[in-house]
Amino acid sequence: MNHFQLVLKQMRQRALGTWLTIFSVLLGVAMAVAILIIHREAQNIFVQRDFGYDILLGPSKGSPLQLTLNTVYHMDASPGVIPYELFEDITRKTAPLPGHADYRQLVKQAVPFMVGDSFRGRRIVGTSPAMFGFDDAGKPGKSPWQYRENKSYQFAQGRVFGLKKFEAVVGSDVAATLHLHLYDDKLTPEENEAQGGAFRATHGMPGPNEKPDIHKPRWKIVGILAPTHTANDRVLFVPFVSLYAIAEHEGGMIDQALLRANIDPNRIPAGRLDDVLQSLGIDPKQVPASIKKKFNMQHPATGPSVEGKDVSALIKDATVAPAPVAAEEDEGEDPDAYHLDSKGDIIPDLPSDEWALSAIMVKTFGSFQQASMQYTFKVIDDRAAAVNPADVMREFFNTFLSSSTTILLIISVLVIVVAAVGILVSIYNSVTARKKEIAILRALGATRNRVLVLICVEAAFIGLFGGLLGLLVGHGLAAVGSGFLNSLIGQSINWFLVDRFELLYLFGVTILATLAGLVPALSAYRTSVATNLVAG
């Protein structure tokens, strides 16, 4: 105890130098601890090996990383679309259509995924009841869909939406932050929307200075999910069929069909739109007049007269660079692009063979089936690309995050080395100024070894105290980073967990500080009692 009190006394006598040295240790340890936490948790978030599915089907010309970020973490824009008929093919339980591959032995489960709209800055995802463990009739499935291994969606309130209803299921974070709740049948639709029981979608994700384009349909909130602690907590889920009931989406499908055929819609005369659509395999009778009218207003005919030309001539003319488009007129609300059947189910006016999806999440029967499916979409079926999200994120982490965190960790180690040099200089100067005190201690009976231990203990105490403070500050920085990450992708990190690498780092800092104190300790060890007593 006397040794400890003596060390504290010496530290108080030169408090400024001691605290500055402790602060330098604190900075190095805090930086290192924060980096260790980020490195550990980034692996947990971005290098998941426990996905509940093993294949993502997306546009064949899209980026695998963009597809994964958009589908799994709801970040970035969708890289494109794939035909809905592909989803029908891979989920078909009967013999495949002529010329189509047989996926019955490969696909265990598949869930559609469609994006493009938002609500107050939160992404709206179109999917099916299968996402939540129910079949299209709303009955519980035998094998619930898993977003993580052995983790399925659970409802905190309400139920799953109907496949062909304007209904929605919202994530826990969306419900809490936007004050959303279940639809109240006692209120009018307008009152429910005003009070958070229903919502209307905004087209795309408008920026701060952009005027939002709000769609006409209104979705009732019928379910609120329990927290998953993933990006899905920040999402509003709706039936993908309901998204085809939006007039702008239907017109967009026609636009995409024309673009795929390299046809400039601005060059198609209003009276010949049916001919061009029919040449592309789109039945003009299935496209409602309201859509044709809106389409022709958006793409007025320009250029020379085309009366009497055949379709091939029209298409040839349509490949010319587009002329300036006339300014759009204010047409008010979009017309309905759907009707309801006798059961109240949505029947989109757009025919199903023109439907498209952003992606399909697939669970195969095993690793061999996964490899077979990836090979199929690489060599045989060119309608989509098949990627493994775990492989994509592992490559992303190793390429971008792992190397950068290693560099930062090296920098933090260098900071600790500089701090150790500071400890050495601080204590060495202290020993030089305290040679008479050390000589008095020796004269009072203190051995050389005791003096050596006292100096080393002082250095170790500075390293340990600075390291402990740095450990706390590092976790505080990680907590701030966790909040930022949660606001960005809806996932936080386990910032309060102290793992063995942090403890090993703290132990290493203490040892390094002790070794730094060894040089001035050896100087004190060699202090001459008689010479320094006389010199005082």
CSV table of C-alpha atoms in Angstrom, one decimal, residues 49 55 72 113 125 151 154 177 179 249 301 305 361 384 423 507 510 517 527 529:
chain,number,residue,atom,x,y,z
A,49,ARG,CA,-23.1,-16.5,-43.4
A,55,ILE,CA,-29.6,-17.1,-54.2
A,72,VAL,CA,-30.7,-7.2,-48.4
A,113,PHE,CA,-39.1,-8.5,-54.5
A,125,VAL,CA,-41.1,-3.3,-51.0
A,151,LYS,CA,-35.1,-16.6,-37.9
A,154,GLN,CA,-43.1,-12.5,-36.4
A,177,THR,CA,-40.6,6.6,-35.9
A,179,HIS,CA,-46.2,6.8,-35.7
A,249,HIS,CA,-46.0,1.9,-63.1
A,301,ALA,CA,-45.5,12.3,-82.2
A,305,SER,CA,-45.9,12.2,-91.5
A,361,MET,CA,-34.9,-14.3,-53.3
A,384,ALA,CA,-31.4,-13.1,-64.9
A,423,ILE,CA,5.7,7.9,-21.0
A,507,PHE,CA,-2.8,-5.8,-21.7
A,510,THR,CA,0.2,-1.8,-20.2
A,517,GLY,CA,9.3,3.1,-17.8
A,527,THR,CA,21.6,6.7,-8.8
A,529,VAL,CA,23.3,8.0,-2.9
